[in-house]
CSV table of C-alpha atoms in Angstrom, one decimal:
chain,number,residue,atom,x,y,z
O,1,MET,CA,1.5,-0.4,-44.7
O,2,LYS,CA,2.2,2.3,-41.6
O,3,LYS,CA,-0.9,1.5,-40.0
O,4,ILE,CA,-0.9,-2.3,-40.3
O,5,ILE,CA,2.6,-1.8,-38.5
O,6,LEU,CA,1.5,0.1,-35.8
O,7,ALA,CA,-1.5,-2.2,-35.2
O,8,SER,CA,1.2,-5.0,-35.1
O,9,ILE,CA,3.1,-3.1,-32.2
O,10,LEU,CA,0.3,-2.2,-30.3
O,11,LEU,CA,-0.6,-5.8,-30.2
O,12,LEU,CA,2.3,-7.2,-29.5
O,13,SER,CA,3.2,-4.2,-26.4
O,14,ALA,CA,-0.3,-5.7,-25.2
O,15,ASN,CA,0.4,-9.1,-24.9
O,16,THR,CA,3.8,-9.1,-23.9
O,17,PHE,CA,3.1,-6.4,-20.7
O,18,GLY,CA,-0.7,-7.2,-20.3
O,19,GLN,CA,-0.8,-9.7,-17.4
O,20,THR,CA,-2.9,-12.6,-17.7
O,21,LYS,CA,-5.3,-15.3,-15.7
O,22,GLY,CA,-3.1,-17.4,-13.2
O,23,SER,CA,-0.1,-15.0,-13.4
O,24,TRP,CA,1.4,-14.9,-9.9
O,25,TYR,CA,3.7,-11.7,-8.4
O,26,LEU,CA,5.6,-10.4,-5.7
O,27,GLY,CA,6.1,-7.1,-4.7
O,28,GLY,CA,5.1,-4.3,-1.7
O,29,SER,CA,6.3,-1.0,-0.5
O,30,ALA,CA,8.6,0.5,2.2
O,31,GLY,CA,9.0,3.8,3.9
O,32,PHE,CA,11.0,5.8,6.4
O,33,SER,CA,11.0,9.8,7.5
O,34,MET,CA,12.7,11.2,10.3
O,35,GLY,CA,12.4,15.2,11.6
O,36,THR,CA,13.0,17.4,14.7
O,37,THR,CA,10.4,19.4,16.5
O,38,SER,CA,12.1,22.6,18.1
O,39,GLN,CA,10.4,25.3,20.5
O,40,GLY,CA,13.0,27.4,22.7
O,41,GLY,CA,15.6,24.6,24.7
O,42,THR,CA,13.1,21.8,24.0
O,43,THR,CA,13.5,19.6,21.0
O,44,ILE,CA,11.8,16.5,19.9
O,45,LYS,CA,13.4,14.1,17.9
O,46,ARG,CA,10.7,11.8,15.7
O,47,SER,CA,11.3,9.1,13.2
O,48,ALA,CA,8.6,6.3,11.6
O,49,TRP,CA,9.5,3.2,9.3
O,50,SER,CA,6.6,1.1,7.7
O,51,ALA,CA,7.8,-2.6,5.0
O,52,SER,CA,4.6,-3.8,3.3
O,53,PRO,CA,5.2,-7.1,1.5
O,54,GLU,CA,2.7,-9.3,-0.7
O,55,ILE,CA,1.4,-11.8,-3.0
O,56,GLY,CA,-0.8,-11.3,-5.1
O,57,THR,CA,-2.7,-13.4,-8.3
O,58,PHE,CA,-5.1,-12.3,-11.3
O,59,LEU,CA,-8.0,-14.3,-11.3
O,60,THR,CA,-9.1,-13.1,-14.6
O,61,ASP,CA,-6.7,-11.1,-17.5
O,62,HIS,CA,-8.7,-7.9,-15.3
O,63,ILE,CA,-8.8,-9.1,-11.8
O,64,GLN,CA,-6.0,-9.0,-9.6
O,65,LEU,CA,-6.4,-10.4,-5.8
O,66,GLY,CA,-4.0,-10.1,-3.3
O,67,LEU,CA,-2.3,-10.4,0.5
O,68,GLY,CA,0.0,-8.4,2.4
O,69,ILE,CA,1.9,-8.5,5.6
O,70,THR,CA,2.0,-5.3,7.1
O,71,SER,CA,4.5,-3.7,10.0
O,72,SER,CA,5.2,-0.1,10.9
O,73,GLY,CA,6.2,2.0,14.3
O,74,SER,CA,7.5,5.5,15.2
O,75,HIS,CA,9.9,6.6,17.7
O,76,SER,CA,9.8,10.0,19.6
O,77,ASP,CA,12.5,11.5,21.7
O,78,PHE,CA,11.7,14.2,24.0
O,79,MET,CA,15.0,14.7,25.3
O,80,THR,CA,14.5,15.6,28.7
O,81,SER,CA,11.2,14.1,29.7
O,82,GLY,CA,11.5,10.5,27.7
O,83,SER,CA,10.6,8.7,24.6
O,84,LEU,CA,7.3,7.5,22.8
O,85,ARG,CA,7.5,4.5,21.0
O,86,ASN,CA,4.5,2.7,18.3
O,87,LEU,CA,5.1,-0.5,16.9
O,88,GLN,CA,2.1,-2.6,15.1
O,89,PHE,CA,1.9,-6.2,13.0
O,90,GLY,CA,-0.7,-6.9,10.8
O,91,GLY,CA,-2.2,-8.1,7.5
O,92,SER,CA,-4.2,-6.5,4.4
O,93,VAL,CA,-6.3,-8.3,1.7
O,94,TYR,CA,-7.2,-6.1,-1.7
O,95,SER,CA,-8.0,-6.5,-5.3
O,96,ARG,CA,-8.1,-4.2,-7.9
O,97,TYR,CA,-9.5,-4.1,-11.4
O,98,LEU,CA,-7.4,-3.1,-13.8
O,99,PHE,CA,-8.7,-1.5,-17.4
O,100,GLY,CA,-7.2,-2.1,-20.7
O,101,ASP,CA,-4.7,-4.8,-22.0
O,102,GLY,CA,-1.5,-2.6,-22.7
O,103,ALA,CA,1.7,-1.5,-20.6
O,104,PHE,CA,0.2,1.0,-18.7
O,105,ARG,CA,-3.1,0.0,-16.8
O,106,PRO,CA,-5.3,2.7,-14.4
O,107,PHE,CA,-7.7,0.4,-12.0
O,108,LEU,CA,-10.3,0.8,-9.4
O,109,GLY,CA,-9.4,-0.7,-6.0
O,110,ILE,CA,-10.5,-2.0,-2.6
O,111,SER,CA,-9.0,-3.2,0.1
O,112,ALA,CA,-9.0,-3.9,4.1
O,113,SER,CA,-6.5,-4.1,7.1
O,114,TYR,CA,-6.0,-5.3,10.3
O,115,LEU,CA,-3.0,-3.8,12.8
O,116,ALA,CA,-2.1,-4.7,16.4
O,117,GLY,CA,0.3,-3.6,18.4
O,118,GLN,CA,2.0,-1.6,21.5
O,119,SER,CA,2.1,1.8,22.3
O,120,ARG,CA,5.2,2.4,24.9
O,121,THR,CA,6.8,5.4,26.9
O,122,SER,CA,10.2,5.5,29.0
O,123,THR,CA,8.4,7.3,31.6
O,124,GLY,CA,7.5,4.9,34.2
O,125,ASN,CA,7.5,1.7,31.3
O,126,SER,CA,4.0,2.1,30.4
O,127,THR,CA,2.5,0.4,27.6
O,128,ASN,CA,-0.8,0.6,25.9
O,129,ASP,CA,-3.0,-1.7,23.3
O,130,ILE,CA,-3.0,-0.4,19.6
O,131,GLY,CA,-5.3,-2.3,17.6
O,132,THR,CA,-6.7,-0.6,13.9
O,133,ILE,CA,-8.9,-1.4,11.2
O,134,ASN,CA,-8.8,-0.3,7.8
O,135,ALA,CA,-11.5,-0.5,4.5
O,136,SER,CA,-10.8,1.4,2.0
O,137,PHE,CA,-11.8,2.6,-2.1
O,138,SER,CA,-8.6,3.6,-4.5
O,139,ALA,CA,-8.2,4.9,-7.8
O,140,GLY,CA,-4.5,4.3,-9.7
O,141,PHE,CA,-2.5,3.2,-12.3
O,142,ALA,CA,-0.1,0.3,-13.2
O,143,TYR,CA,2.9,0.7,-15.8
O,144,TYR,CA,4.8,-2.8,-16.8
O,145,ILE,CA,8.1,-1.6,-17.7
O,146,THR,CA,9.3,-5.0,-18.4
O,147,PRO,CA,7.2,-7.8,-19.2
O,148,ARG,CA,7.3,-9.0,-15.6
O,149,ILE,CA,8.5,-5.9,-13.5
O,150,GLY,CA,5.5,-3.0,-12.9
O,151,ILE,CA,4.9,-0.5,-10.8
O,152,PHE,CA,1.4,0.1,-9.2
O,153,GLY,CA,0.5,4.1,-8.2
O,154,SER,CA,-2.3,5.4,-6.0
O,155,ILE,CA,-3.6,8.5,-6.4
O,156,GLY,CA,-6.6,8.9,-4.9
O,157,VAL,CA,-8.5,7.0,-1.8
O,158,LEU,CA,-11.9,7.2,0.2
O,159,GLY,CA,-11.6,5.3,3.4
O,160,TYR,CA,-12.5,4.3,7.2
O,161,THR,CA,-10.3,3.6,9.9
O,162,ASN,CA,-11.5,2.7,13.5
O,163,THR,CA,-8.2,2.5,16.3
O,164,ARG,CA,-8.3,1.5,19.5
O,165,THR,CA,-6.1,2.1,22.3
O,166,SER,CA,-6.4,0.1,25.8
O,167,VAL,CA,-5.1,2.1,28.5
O,168,THR,CA,-4.9,0.5,32.1
O,169,GLY,CA,-7.4,1.8,34.4
O,170,VAL,CA,-9.2,4.2,32.0
O,171,PRO,CA,-12.1,3.3,29.1
O,172,ASP,CA,-10.5,2.4,25.8
O,173,LEU,CA,-10.1,5.3,23.4
O,174,VAL,CA,-11.5,4.9,20.7
O,175,THR,CA,-10.9,7.4,17.1
O,176,ASN,CA,-13.0,6.6,14.1
O,177,ASP,CA,-11.9,8.9,10.8
O,178,PHE,CA,-13.7,8.7,7.5
O,179,GLY,CA,-12.2,10.8,4.4
O,180,PHE,CA,-11.1,11.7,0.8
O,181,ASN,CA,-8.0,12.3,-0.3
O,182,ALA,CA,-7.0,12.7,-3.9
O,183,SER,CA,-3.7,14.2,-5.5
O,184,THR,CA,-1.3,13.6,-8.1
O,185,LEU,CA,1.5,15.5,-5.3
O,186,GLY,CA,2.0,15.3,-2.2
O,187,ASN,CA,1.8,12.7,0.4
O,188,ARG,CA,-1.4,11.2,-0.8
O,189,PHE,CA,0.5,9.8,-3.6
O,190,THR,CA,1.8,6.1,-3.5
O,191,ILE,CA,4.0,3.5,-5.1
O,192,GLY,CA,5.0,0.1,-5.1
O,193,MET,CA,6.9,-2.5,-7.5
O,194,TYR,CA,6.0,-5.7,-8.4
O,195,TYR,CA,7.8,-9.0,-9.9
O,196,THR,CA,5.8,-11.7,-12.0
O,197,ILE,CA,7.0,-15.1,-10.9
O,198,CYS,CA,4.3,-16.9,-12.8
O,199,LYS,CA,2.8,-15.5,-16.1
O,200,GLY,CA,-0.2,-16.7,-16.5
O,201,LYS,CA,-1.8,-18.0,-20.3
O,202,SER,CA,-4.7,-15.6,-21.5
O,203,ALA,CA,-8.4,-16.5,-20.7
O,204,GLU,CA,-8.6,-15.2,-24.3
C-alpha cells in the first residue's frame, strides 16, 4: 500500500510541475555590482549592471526554445583623470533539453547572442563602437517550486566570444576568447526566474 501511495505522489508531482509541450513562460535575470580600487592617493570607483528579460516556449515536453533582450553597462570613475562608460544592447536565442519529468530537471543548452554599443570617455569626449558575439554550450538544472514558478541555474559553460572595438583613426581592435568554466560556487554560477503564463498539454 505504501508503495502505491509513493508512486501516486511521484506521478502527481511529475504531472503538476513538469512543463509540457505548448507551455509559454516569461523570465530573465538581472545583476548589479560596485566596488573601488585604491593605490596611494588614487581611487577608481567601479559599477556594473545587466538585465536580460526573456520569453520562451516548450516545443516538446523536454525541448525549450527562448528569446531574450540583453542589456549591460559599466562605469569607471578615475577621479582626477576622468571616467569611462560602456553601454551595450542586443538579443539572444537559446535552446535547452531538459531531462526527466519532475520538479527537478537537469538540462543541457546552447545559446547565441549579439550585443552592440559604445564606450565613451569623459576626457576629450571620445566614443568607440563595440560589438560582441557569443556562442556557448551550458549545463545546469531547473527546479519548479510551484506549478508555474521555476528557477534555472547554470553551473558550467563552454563558449566563444568575439569582441570588435572601432577606434577612430586606427584599425579595429578584435578580441577572440574561447574557454570552459564549471563550478557550483563563485561567479560561474548564474540563476534566473521563470513564470509560466500559459500551460500546454502533454504530448503523451
